[in-house]
PDB file of C-alpha atoms in Angstrom:
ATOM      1  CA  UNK Z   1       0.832  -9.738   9.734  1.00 91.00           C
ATOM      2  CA  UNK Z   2       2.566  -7.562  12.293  1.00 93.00           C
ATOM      3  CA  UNK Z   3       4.284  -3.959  10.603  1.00 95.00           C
ATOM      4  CA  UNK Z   4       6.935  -2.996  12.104  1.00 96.00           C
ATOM      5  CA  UNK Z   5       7.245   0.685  12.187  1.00 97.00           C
ATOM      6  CA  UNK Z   6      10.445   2.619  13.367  1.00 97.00           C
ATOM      7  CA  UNK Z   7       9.994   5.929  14.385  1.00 97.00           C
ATOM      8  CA  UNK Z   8      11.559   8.852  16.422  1.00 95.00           C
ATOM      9  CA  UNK Z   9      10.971  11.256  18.692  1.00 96.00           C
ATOM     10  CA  UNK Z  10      12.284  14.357  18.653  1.00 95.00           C
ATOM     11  CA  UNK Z  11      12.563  18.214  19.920  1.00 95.00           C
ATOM     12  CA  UNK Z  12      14.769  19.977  22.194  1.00 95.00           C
ATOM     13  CA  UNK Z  13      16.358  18.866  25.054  1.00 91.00           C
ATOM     14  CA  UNK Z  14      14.489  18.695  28.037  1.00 92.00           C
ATOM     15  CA  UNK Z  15      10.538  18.489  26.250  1.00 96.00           C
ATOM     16  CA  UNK Z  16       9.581  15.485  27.786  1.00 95.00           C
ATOM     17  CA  UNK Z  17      10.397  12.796  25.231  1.00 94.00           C
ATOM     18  CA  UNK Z  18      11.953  10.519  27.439  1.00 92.00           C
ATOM     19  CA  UNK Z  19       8.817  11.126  30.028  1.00 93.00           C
ATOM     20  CA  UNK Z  20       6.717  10.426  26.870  1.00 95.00           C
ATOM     21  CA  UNK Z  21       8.435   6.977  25.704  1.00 94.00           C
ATOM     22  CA  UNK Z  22       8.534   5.690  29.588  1.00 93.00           C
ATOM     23  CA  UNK Z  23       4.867   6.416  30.152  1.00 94.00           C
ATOM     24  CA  UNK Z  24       4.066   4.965  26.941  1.00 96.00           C
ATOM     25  CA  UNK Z  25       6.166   1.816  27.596  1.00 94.00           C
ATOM     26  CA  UNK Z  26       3.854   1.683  31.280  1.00 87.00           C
ATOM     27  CA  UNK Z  27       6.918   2.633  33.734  1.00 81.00           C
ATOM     28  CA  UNK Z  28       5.053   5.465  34.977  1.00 70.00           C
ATOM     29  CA  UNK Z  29       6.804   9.085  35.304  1.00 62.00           C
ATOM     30  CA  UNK Z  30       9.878  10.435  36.620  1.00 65.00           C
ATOM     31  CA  UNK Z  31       9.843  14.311  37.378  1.00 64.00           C
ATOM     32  CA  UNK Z  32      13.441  13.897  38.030  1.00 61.00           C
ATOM     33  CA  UNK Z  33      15.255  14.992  34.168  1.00 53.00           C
ATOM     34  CA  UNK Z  34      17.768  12.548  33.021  1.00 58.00           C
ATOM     35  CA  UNK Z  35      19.377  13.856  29.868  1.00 51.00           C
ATOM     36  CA  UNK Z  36      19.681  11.424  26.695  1.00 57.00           C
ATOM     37  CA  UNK Z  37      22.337  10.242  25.500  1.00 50.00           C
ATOM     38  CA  UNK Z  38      22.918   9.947  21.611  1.00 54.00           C
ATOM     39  CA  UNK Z  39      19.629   7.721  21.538  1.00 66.00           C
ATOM     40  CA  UNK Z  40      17.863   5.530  23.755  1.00 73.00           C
ATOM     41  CA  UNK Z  41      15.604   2.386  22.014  1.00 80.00           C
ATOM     42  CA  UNK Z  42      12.493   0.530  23.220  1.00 91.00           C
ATOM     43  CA  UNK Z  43       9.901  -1.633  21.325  1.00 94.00           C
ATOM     44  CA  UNK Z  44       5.779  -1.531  21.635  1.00 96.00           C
ATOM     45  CA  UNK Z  45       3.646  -4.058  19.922  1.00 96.00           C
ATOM     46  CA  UNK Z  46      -0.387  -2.277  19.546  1.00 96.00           C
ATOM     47  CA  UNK Z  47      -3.017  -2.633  17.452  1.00 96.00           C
ATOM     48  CA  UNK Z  48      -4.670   0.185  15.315  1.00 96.00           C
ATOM     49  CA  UNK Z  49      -7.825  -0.039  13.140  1.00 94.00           C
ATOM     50  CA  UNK Z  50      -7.117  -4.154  14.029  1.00 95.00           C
ATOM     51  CA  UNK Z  51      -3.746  -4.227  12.203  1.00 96.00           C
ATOM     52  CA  UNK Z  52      -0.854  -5.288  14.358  1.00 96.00           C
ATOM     53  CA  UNK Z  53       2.078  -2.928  14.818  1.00 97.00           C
ATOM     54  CA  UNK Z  54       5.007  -2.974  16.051  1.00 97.00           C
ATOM     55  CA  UNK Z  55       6.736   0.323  16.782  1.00 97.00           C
ATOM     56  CA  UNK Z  56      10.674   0.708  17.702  1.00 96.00           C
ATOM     57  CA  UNK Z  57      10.904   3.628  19.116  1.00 96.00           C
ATOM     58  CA  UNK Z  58      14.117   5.854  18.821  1.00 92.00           C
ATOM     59  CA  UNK Z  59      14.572   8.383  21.612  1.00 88.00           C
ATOM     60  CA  UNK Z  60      17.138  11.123  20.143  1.00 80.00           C
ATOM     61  CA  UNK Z  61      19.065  13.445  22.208  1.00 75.00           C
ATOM     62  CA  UNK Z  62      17.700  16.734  21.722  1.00 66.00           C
ATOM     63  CA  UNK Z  63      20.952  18.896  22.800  1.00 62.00           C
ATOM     64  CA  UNK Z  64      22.241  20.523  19.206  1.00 67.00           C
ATOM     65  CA  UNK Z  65      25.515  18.737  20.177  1.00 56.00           C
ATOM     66  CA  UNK Z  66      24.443  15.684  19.036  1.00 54.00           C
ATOM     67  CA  UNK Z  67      23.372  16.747  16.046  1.00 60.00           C
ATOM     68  CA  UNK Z  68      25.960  14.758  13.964  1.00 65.00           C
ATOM     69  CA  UNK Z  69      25.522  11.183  15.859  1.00 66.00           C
ATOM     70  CA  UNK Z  70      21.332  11.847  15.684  1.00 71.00           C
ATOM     71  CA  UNK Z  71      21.499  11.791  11.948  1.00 79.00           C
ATOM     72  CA  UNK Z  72      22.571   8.367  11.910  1.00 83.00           C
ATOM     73  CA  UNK Z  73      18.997   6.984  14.286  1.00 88.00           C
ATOM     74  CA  UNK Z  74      16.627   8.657  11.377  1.00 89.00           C
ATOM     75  CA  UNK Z  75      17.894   6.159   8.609  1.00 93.00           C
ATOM     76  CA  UNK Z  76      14.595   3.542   7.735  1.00 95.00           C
ATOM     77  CA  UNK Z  77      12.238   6.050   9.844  1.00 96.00           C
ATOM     78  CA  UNK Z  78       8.633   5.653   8.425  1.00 97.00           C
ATOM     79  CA  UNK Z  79       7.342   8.319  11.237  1.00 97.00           C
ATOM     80  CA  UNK Z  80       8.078  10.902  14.049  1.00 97.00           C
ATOM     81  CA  UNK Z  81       6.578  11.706  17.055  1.00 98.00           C
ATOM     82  CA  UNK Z  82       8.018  16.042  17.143  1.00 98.00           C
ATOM     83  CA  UNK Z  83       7.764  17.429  20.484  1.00 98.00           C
ATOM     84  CA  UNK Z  84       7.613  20.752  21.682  1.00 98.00           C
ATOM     85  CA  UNK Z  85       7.232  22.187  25.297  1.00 97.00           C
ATOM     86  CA  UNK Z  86       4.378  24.304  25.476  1.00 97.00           C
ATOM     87  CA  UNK Z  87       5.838  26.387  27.830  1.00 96.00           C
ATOM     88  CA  UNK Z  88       8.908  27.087  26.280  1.00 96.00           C
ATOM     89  CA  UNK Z  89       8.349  29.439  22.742  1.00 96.00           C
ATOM     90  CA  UNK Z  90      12.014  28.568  21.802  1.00 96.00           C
ATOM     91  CA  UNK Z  91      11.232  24.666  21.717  1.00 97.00           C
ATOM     92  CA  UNK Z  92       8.081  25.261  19.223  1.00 98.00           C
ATOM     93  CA  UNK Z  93      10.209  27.644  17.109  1.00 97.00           C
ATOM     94  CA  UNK Z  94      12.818  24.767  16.657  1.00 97.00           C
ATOM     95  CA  UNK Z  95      10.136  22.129  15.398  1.00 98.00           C
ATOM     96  CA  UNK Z  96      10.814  23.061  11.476  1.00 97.00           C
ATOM     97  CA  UNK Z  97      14.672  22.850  12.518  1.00 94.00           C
ATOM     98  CA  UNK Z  98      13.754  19.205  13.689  1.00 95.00           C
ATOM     99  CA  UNK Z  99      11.531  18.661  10.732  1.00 97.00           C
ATOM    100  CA  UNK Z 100      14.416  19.261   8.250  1.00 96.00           C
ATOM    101  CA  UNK Z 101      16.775  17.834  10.063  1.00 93.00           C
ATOM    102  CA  UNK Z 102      14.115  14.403  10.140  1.00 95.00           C
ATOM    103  CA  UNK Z 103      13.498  14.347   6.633  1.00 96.00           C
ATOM    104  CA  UNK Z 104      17.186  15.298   5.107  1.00 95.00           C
ATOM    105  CA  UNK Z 105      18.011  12.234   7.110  1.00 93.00           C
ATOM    106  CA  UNK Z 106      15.587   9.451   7.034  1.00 95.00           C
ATOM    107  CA  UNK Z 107      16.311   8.077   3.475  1.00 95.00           C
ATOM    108  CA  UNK Z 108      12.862   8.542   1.994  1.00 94.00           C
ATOM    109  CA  UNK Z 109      12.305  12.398   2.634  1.00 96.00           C
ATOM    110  CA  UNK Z 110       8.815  13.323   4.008  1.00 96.00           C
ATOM    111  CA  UNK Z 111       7.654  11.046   6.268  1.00 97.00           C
ATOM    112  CA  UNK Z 112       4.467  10.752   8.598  1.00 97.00           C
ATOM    113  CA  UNK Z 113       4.895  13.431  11.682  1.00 97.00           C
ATOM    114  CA  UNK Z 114       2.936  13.942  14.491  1.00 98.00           C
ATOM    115  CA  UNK Z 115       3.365  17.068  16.534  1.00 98.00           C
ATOM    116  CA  UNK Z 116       2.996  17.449  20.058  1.00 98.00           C
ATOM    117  CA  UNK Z 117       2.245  19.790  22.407  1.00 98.00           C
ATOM    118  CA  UNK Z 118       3.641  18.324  25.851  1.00 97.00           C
ATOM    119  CA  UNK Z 119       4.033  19.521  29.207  1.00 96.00           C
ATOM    120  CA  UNK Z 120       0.129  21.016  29.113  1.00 96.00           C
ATOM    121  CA  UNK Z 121      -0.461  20.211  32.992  1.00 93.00           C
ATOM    122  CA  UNK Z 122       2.443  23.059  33.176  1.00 92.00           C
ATOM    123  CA  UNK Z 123       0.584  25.430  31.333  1.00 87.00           C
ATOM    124  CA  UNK Z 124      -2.852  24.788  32.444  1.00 77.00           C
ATOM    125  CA  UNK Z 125      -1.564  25.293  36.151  1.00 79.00           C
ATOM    126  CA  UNK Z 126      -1.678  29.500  35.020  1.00 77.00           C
ATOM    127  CA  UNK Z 127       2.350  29.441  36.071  1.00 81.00           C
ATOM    128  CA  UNK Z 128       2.993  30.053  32.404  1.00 83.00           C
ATOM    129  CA  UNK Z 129       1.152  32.882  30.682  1.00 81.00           C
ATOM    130  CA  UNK Z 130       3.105  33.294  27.698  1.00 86.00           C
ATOM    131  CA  UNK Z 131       2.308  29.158  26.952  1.00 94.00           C
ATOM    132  CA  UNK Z 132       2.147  28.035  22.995  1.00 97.00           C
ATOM    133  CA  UNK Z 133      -1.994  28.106  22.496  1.00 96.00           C
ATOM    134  CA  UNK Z 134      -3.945  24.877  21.335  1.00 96.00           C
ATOM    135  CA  UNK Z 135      -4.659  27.137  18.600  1.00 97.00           C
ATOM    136  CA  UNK Z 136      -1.024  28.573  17.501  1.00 97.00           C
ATOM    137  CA  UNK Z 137      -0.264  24.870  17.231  1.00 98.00           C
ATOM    138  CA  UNK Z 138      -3.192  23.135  14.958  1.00 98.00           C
ATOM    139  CA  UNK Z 139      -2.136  26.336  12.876  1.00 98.00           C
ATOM    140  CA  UNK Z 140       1.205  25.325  12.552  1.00 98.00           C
ATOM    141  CA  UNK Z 141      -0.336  22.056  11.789  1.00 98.00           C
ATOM    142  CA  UNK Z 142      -2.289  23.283   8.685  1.00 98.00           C
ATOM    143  CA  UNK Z 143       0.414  24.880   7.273  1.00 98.00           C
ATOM    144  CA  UNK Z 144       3.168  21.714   7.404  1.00 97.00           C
ATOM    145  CA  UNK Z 145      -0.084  19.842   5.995  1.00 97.00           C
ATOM    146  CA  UNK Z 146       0.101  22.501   3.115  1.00 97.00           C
ATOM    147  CA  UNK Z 147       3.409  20.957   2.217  1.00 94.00           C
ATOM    148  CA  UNK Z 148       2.446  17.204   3.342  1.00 96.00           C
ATOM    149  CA  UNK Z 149      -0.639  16.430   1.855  1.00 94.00           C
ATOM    150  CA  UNK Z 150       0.311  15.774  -1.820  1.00 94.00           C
ATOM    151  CA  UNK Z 151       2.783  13.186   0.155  1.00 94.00           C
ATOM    152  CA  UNK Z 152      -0.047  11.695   1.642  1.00 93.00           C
ATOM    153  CA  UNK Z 153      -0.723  12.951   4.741  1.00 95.00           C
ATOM    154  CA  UNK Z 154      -1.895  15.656   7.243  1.00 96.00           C
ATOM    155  CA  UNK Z 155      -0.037  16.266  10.388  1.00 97.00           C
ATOM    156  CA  UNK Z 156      -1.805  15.970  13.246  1.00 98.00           C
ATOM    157  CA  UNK Z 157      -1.399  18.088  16.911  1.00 98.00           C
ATOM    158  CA  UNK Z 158      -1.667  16.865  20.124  1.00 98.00           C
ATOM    159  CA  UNK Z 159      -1.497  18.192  23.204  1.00 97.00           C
ATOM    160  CA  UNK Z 160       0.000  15.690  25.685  1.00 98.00           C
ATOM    161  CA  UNK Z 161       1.145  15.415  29.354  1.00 97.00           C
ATOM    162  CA  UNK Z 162       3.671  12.733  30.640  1.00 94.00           C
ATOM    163  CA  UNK Z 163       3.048  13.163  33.685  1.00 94.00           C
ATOM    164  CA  UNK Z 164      -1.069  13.048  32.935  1.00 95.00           C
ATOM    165  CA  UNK Z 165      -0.964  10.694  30.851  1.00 95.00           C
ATOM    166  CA  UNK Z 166      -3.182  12.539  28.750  1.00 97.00           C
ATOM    167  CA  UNK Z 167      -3.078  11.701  24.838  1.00 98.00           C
ATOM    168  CA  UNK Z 168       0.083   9.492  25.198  1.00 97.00           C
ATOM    169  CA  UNK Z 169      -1.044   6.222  24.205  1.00 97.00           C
ATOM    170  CA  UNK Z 170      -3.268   8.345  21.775  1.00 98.00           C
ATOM    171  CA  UNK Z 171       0.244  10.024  20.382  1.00 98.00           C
ATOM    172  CA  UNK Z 172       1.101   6.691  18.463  1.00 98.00           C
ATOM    173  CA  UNK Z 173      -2.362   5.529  17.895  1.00 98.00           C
ATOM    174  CA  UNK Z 174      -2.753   8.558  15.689  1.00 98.00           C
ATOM    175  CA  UNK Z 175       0.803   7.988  14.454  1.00 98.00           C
ATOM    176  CA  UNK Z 176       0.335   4.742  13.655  1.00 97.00           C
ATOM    177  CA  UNK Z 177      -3.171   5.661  11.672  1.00 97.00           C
ATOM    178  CA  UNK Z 178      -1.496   8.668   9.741  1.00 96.00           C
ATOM    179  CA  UNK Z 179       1.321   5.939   8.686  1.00 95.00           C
ATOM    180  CA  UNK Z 180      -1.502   3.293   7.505  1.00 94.00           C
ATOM    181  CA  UNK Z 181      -3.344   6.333   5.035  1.00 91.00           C
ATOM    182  CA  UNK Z 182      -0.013   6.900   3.935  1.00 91.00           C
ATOM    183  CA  UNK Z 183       0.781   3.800   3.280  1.00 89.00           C
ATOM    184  CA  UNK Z 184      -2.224   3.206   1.148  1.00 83.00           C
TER     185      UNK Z 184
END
């Protein structure tokens, strides 16, 4: 039996989701940014813990003007991959924007999330001083779990690089694992 999981990713504009969901999908990476519009939509079959899955993967527009057309992608979401840009403060402070936004609009409230920490090669390249820490993030982590865990389930942190490749593939693995626990 095959579950089919649908699932979004989300943050501001410009954190690399697009990047994320190409590499994923094996179509290497672009450096060249090419806003999205509305949503863009892609399918993955992979196996976790030997259960088949089948993720469609919703790629939201992260500009606040398409706030009122994103809503619409979230209905039926069982999980979220939540980006932020780990060299840009403002796009971490927006993740419990995105989080509300996510669960006001999915149709079954709090749902699996994943955060990630994305665009690391940036930060580990010293350009960036002021960079979101590994640690700031897992303790952003154990404080959403606070309000997660009697739902079900922790949320995990990542750090991730589309360009890389690191963690990608690893970004819906753990997804995928956090939505199995929480299924059972």
């Amino acid at each position: 039996m095959t579950h089919l999981m649908k699932i979004v990713l989300c943050g501001d504009g410009g954190v690399g989701k697009t990047a994320l969901r190409e590499r994923y999908l094996g179509r290497g990476f672009q450096s060249k940014y090419m806003m999205t519009i509305g949503a863009d939509f892609a399918l993955k079959e992979a196996t976790i813990d030997g259960k088949a899955i089948k993720f469609q993967i919703w790629d939201l527009a992260g500009q606040q003007r398409f706030g009122a057309v994103r809503s619409v992608y979230y209905l039926g979401c069982l999980g979220a991959l939540l980006l932020f840009d780990v060299t840009r403060q403002e796009s971490f402070e927006n993740l419990q924007l995105w989080i509300k936004e996510i669960f006001n609009h999915n149709g079954k409230g709090v749902i699996p999330l994943v955060v990630l920490g994305n665009k690391v090669d940036l930060r580990d390249s010293g350009a960036h001083p002021d960079s979101i820490t590994d640690e700031i993030a897992l303790r952003y982590c154990e404080k959403l779990t606070e309000q997660t865990k009697n739902h079900g389930f922790s949320v995990k942190y990542l750090q991730t690089s589309a360009k890389s490749g690191l963690n990608i593939s690893e970004s819906f693995d753990v997804l995928g694992k956090v939505y199995f626990e929480y299924l059972e």
